[in-house]
Short mmCIF file of C-alpha atoms in Angstrom, two decimals:
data_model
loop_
_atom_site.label_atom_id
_atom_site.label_comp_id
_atom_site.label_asym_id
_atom_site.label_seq_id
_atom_site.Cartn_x
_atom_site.Cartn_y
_atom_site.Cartn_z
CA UNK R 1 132.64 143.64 101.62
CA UNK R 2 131.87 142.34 97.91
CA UNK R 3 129.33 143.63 95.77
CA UNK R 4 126.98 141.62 93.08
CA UNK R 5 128.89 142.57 89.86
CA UNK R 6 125.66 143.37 88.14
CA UNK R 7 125.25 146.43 91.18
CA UNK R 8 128.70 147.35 90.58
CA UNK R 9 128.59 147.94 86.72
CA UNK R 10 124.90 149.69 87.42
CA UNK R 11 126.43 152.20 89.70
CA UNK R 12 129.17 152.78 87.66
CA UNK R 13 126.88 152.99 84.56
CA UNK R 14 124.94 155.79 86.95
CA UNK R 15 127.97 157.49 87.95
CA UNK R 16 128.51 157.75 83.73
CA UNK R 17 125.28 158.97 83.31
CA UNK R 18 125.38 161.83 85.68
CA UNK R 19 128.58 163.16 84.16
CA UNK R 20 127.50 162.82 80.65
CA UNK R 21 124.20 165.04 81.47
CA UNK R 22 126.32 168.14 81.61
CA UNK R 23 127.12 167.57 78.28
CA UNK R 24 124.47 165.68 76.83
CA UNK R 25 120.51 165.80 77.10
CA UNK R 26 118.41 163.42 76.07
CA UNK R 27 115.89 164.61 73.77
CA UNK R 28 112.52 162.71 74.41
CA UNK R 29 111.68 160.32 71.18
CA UNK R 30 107.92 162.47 70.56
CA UNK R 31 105.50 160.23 68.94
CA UNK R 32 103.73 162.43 65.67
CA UNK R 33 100.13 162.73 66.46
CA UNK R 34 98.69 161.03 63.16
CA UNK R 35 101.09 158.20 64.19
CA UNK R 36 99.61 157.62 67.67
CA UNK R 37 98.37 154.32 68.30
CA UNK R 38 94.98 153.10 70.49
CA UNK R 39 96.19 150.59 72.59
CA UNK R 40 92.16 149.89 73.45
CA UNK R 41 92.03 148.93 69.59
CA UNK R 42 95.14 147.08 68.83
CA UNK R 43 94.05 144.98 71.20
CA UNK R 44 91.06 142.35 69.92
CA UNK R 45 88.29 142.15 72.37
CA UNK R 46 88.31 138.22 71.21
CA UNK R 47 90.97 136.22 70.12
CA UNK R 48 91.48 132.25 70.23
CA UNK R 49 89.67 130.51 72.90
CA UNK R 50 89.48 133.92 74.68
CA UNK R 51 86.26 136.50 74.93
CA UNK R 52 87.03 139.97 76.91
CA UNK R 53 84.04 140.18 79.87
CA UNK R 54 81.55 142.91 79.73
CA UNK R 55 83.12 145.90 81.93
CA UNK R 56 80.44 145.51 84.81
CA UNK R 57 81.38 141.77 85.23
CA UNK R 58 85.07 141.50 85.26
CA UNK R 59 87.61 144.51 86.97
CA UNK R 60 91.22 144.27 87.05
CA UNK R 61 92.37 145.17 90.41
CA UNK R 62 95.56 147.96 89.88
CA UNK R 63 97.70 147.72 92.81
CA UNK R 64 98.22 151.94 92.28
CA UNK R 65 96.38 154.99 93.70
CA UNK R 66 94.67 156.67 90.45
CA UNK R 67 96.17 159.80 91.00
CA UNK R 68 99.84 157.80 90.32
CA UNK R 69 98.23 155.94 86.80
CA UNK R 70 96.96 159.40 85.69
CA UNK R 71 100.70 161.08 86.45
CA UNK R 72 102.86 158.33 84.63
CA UNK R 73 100.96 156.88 82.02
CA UNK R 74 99.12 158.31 79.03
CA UNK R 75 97.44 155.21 78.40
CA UNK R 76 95.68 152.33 80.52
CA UNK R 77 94.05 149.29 79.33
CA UNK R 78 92.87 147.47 81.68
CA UNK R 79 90.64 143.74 80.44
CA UNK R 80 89.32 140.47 82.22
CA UNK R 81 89.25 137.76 79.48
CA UNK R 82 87.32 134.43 79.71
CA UNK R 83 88.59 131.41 78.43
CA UNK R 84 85.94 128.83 76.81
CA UNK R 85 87.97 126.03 77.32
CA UNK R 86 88.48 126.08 81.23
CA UNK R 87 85.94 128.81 82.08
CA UNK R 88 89.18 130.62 83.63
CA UNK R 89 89.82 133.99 83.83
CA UNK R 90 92.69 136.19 82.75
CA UNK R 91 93.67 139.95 83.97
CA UNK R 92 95.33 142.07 81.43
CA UNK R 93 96.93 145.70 82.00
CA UNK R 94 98.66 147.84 79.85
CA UNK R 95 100.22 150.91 81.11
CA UNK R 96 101.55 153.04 78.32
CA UNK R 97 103.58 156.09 78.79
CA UNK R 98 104.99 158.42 76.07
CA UNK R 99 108.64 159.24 78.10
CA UNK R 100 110.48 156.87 79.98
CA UNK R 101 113.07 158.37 82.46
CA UNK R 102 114.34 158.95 86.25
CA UNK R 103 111.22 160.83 86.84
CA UNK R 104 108.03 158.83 85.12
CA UNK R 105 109.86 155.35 84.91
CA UNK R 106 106.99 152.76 84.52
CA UNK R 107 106.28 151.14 87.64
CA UNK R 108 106.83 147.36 88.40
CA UNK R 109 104.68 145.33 90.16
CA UNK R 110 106.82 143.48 92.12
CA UNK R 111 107.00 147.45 94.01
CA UNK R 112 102.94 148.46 93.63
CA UNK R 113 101.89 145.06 94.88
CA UNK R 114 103.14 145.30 98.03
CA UNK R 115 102.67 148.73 98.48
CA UNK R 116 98.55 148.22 98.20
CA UNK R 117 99.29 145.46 101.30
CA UNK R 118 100.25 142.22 99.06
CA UNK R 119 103.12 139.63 100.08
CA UNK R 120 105.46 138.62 97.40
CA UNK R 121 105.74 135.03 97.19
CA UNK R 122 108.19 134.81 94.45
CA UNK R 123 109.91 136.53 91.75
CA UNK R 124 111.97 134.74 88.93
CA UNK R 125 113.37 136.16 85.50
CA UNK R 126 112.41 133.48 82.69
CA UNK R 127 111.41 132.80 79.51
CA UNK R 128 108.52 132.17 77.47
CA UNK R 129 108.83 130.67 74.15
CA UNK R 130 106.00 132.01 71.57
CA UNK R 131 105.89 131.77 67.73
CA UNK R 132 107.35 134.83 67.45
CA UNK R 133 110.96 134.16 69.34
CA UNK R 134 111.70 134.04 73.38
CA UNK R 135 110.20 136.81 75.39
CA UNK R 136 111.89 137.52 78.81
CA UNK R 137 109.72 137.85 81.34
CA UNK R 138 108.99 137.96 85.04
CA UNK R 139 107.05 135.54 87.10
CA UNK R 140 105.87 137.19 90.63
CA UNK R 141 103.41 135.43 93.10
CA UNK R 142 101.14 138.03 95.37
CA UNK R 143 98.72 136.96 98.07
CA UNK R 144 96.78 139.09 100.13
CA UNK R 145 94.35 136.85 102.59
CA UNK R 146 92.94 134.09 100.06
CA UNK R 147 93.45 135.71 97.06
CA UNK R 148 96.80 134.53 95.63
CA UNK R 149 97.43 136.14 92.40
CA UNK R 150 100.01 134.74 90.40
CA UNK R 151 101.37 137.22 88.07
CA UNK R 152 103.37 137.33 84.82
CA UNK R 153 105.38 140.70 82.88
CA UNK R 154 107.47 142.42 81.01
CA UNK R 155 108.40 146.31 79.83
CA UNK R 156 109.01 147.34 76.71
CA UNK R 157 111.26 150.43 76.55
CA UNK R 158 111.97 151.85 73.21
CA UNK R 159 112.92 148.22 70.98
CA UNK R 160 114.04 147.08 74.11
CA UNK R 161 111.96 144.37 76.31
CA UNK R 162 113.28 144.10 79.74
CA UNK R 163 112.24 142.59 83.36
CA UNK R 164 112.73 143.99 86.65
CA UNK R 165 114.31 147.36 88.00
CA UNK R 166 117.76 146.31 86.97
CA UNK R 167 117.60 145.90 83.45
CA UNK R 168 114.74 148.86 83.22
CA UNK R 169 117.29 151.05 84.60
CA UNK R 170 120.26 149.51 82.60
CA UNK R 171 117.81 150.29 79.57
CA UNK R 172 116.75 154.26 80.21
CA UNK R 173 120.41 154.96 81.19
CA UNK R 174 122.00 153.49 77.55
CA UNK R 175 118.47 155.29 75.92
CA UNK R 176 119.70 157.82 77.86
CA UNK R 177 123.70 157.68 76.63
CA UNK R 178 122.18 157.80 73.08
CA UNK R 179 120.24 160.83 73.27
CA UNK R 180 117.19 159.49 73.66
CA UNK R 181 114.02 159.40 76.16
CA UNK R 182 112.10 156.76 74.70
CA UNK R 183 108.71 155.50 75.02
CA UNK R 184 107.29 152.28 77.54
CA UNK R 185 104.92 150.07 78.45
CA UNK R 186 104.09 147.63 80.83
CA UNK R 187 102.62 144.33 80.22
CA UNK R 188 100.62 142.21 82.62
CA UNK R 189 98.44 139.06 82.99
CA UNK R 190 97.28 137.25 86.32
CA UNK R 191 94.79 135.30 87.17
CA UNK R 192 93.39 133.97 90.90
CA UNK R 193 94.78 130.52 91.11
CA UNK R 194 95.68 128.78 94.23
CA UNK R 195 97.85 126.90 91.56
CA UNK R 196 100.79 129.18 90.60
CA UNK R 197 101.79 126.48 87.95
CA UNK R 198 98.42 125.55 86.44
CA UNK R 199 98.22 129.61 86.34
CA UNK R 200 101.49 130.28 84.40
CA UNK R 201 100.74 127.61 81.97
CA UNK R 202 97.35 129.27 81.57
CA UNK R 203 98.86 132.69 80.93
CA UNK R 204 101.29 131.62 78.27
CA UNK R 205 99.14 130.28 76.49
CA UNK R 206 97.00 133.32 76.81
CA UNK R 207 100.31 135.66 75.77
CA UNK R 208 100.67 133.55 72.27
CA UNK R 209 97.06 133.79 71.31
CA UNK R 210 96.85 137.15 71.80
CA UNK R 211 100.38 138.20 70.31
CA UNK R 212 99.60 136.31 67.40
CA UNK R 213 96.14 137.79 66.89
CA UNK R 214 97.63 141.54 67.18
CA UNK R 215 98.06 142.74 64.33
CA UNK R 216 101.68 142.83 62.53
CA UNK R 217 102.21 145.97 61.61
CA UNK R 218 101.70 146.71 65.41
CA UNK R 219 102.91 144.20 67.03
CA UNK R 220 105.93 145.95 67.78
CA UNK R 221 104.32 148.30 70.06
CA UNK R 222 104.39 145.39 72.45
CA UNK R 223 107.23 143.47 71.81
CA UNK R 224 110.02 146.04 70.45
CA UNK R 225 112.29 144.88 67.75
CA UNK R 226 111.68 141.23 68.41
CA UNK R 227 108.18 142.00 65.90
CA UNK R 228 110.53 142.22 63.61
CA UNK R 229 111.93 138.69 64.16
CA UNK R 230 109.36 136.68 63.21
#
């Protein structure tokens, strides 16, 4: 029986990892207090052709229990945004937590979608293009009944962005190698859209109006090193 090579080098990355904890423990990467950041106010309640709804007239629908948001992450932002040009609607959720390891990993949604009684339609690692360089991201398609939620995302651990539990894990194990816990967040847009194309395009375009109206000098809280690209 053969293996996918990219399974083989994980386990034997995981094997490495184990042995080098009886020597070695990370130490987490602790964020100084006067250096903590709001995510709430890094991100602009209006930006391009985008206005964030009113709270009582848009919700973002978080495929986890509360009691799972409140144990992993420290901080939540969860938005709708309208768009004046198509009068469509994007989702947006940050999850933010401090310490990224085996224990309080952040969660992907290709796992909490179907867990709240979604169907994955598709999943596909790609690329989106933005001002700023090529951010790789994942493309997932949920349905439940009528609603089919399109879905686009990516993790930033540490510098590092990654997609998927493969490269997450890939990423907190070398973190890990170095000595370090470092710190994550998730990423997300959707949108309801029959049209998984129309909604992608939709949600790019969303992604590079918004990271270009973030402020620089934080910018890097959402897109690691590749801020520093630009």
């Amino acid at each position: 029986m053969s293996f996918p090579r990219r399974h083989v080098l994980l386990a034997a990355l995981m094997i490495g990892s184990a042995s080098a904890a009886m020597v070695l423990k990370p130490t987490p990467v602790k964020i100084d207090p006067s250096q903590r950041v709001d995510y709430e106010t890094i991100i602009p309640m209006a930006f391009g052709t985008w206005t964030a709804l009113p709270s009582n007239l848009g919700a973002v629908v978080n495929p986890q229990a509360q009691e799972v948001l409140d144990r992993l992450y420290s901080q939540i932002v969860s938005r709708v945004y309208l768009d004046s040009v198509t009068g469509k609607t994007i989702m947006l959720s940050l999850a933010y937590g401090e310490e990224q390891n085996k224990q309080s990993q952040v969660h992907l949604p290709e796992v909490c979608y179907p867990a709240q009684g979604f169907q994955m339609r598709r999943a596909s690692d790609e690329q989106l293009k933005t001002d700023l360089g090529v951010l790789p991201i994942k493309r997932l398609e949920a349905s439940l009944g009528s609603r089919n939620e399109p879905i686009t995302y990516w993790i930033r651990i540490g510098d590092h962005l990654v997609r998927g539990g493969y490269e997450q894990k890939i990423t907190t194990i070398r973190e890990g190698f170095a000595g370090r816990v470092a710190d994550g967040i998730l990423f997300r847009v959707s949108s309801i859209d029959q049209d998984a194309r129309q909604a992608y395009a939709l949600q790019d375009r969303f992604v590079t109006q918004l990271l270009s109206a973030v402020d620089p000098k934080v910018r890097h809280l959402l897109i690691g090193a590749l801020a520093g690209t630009s």
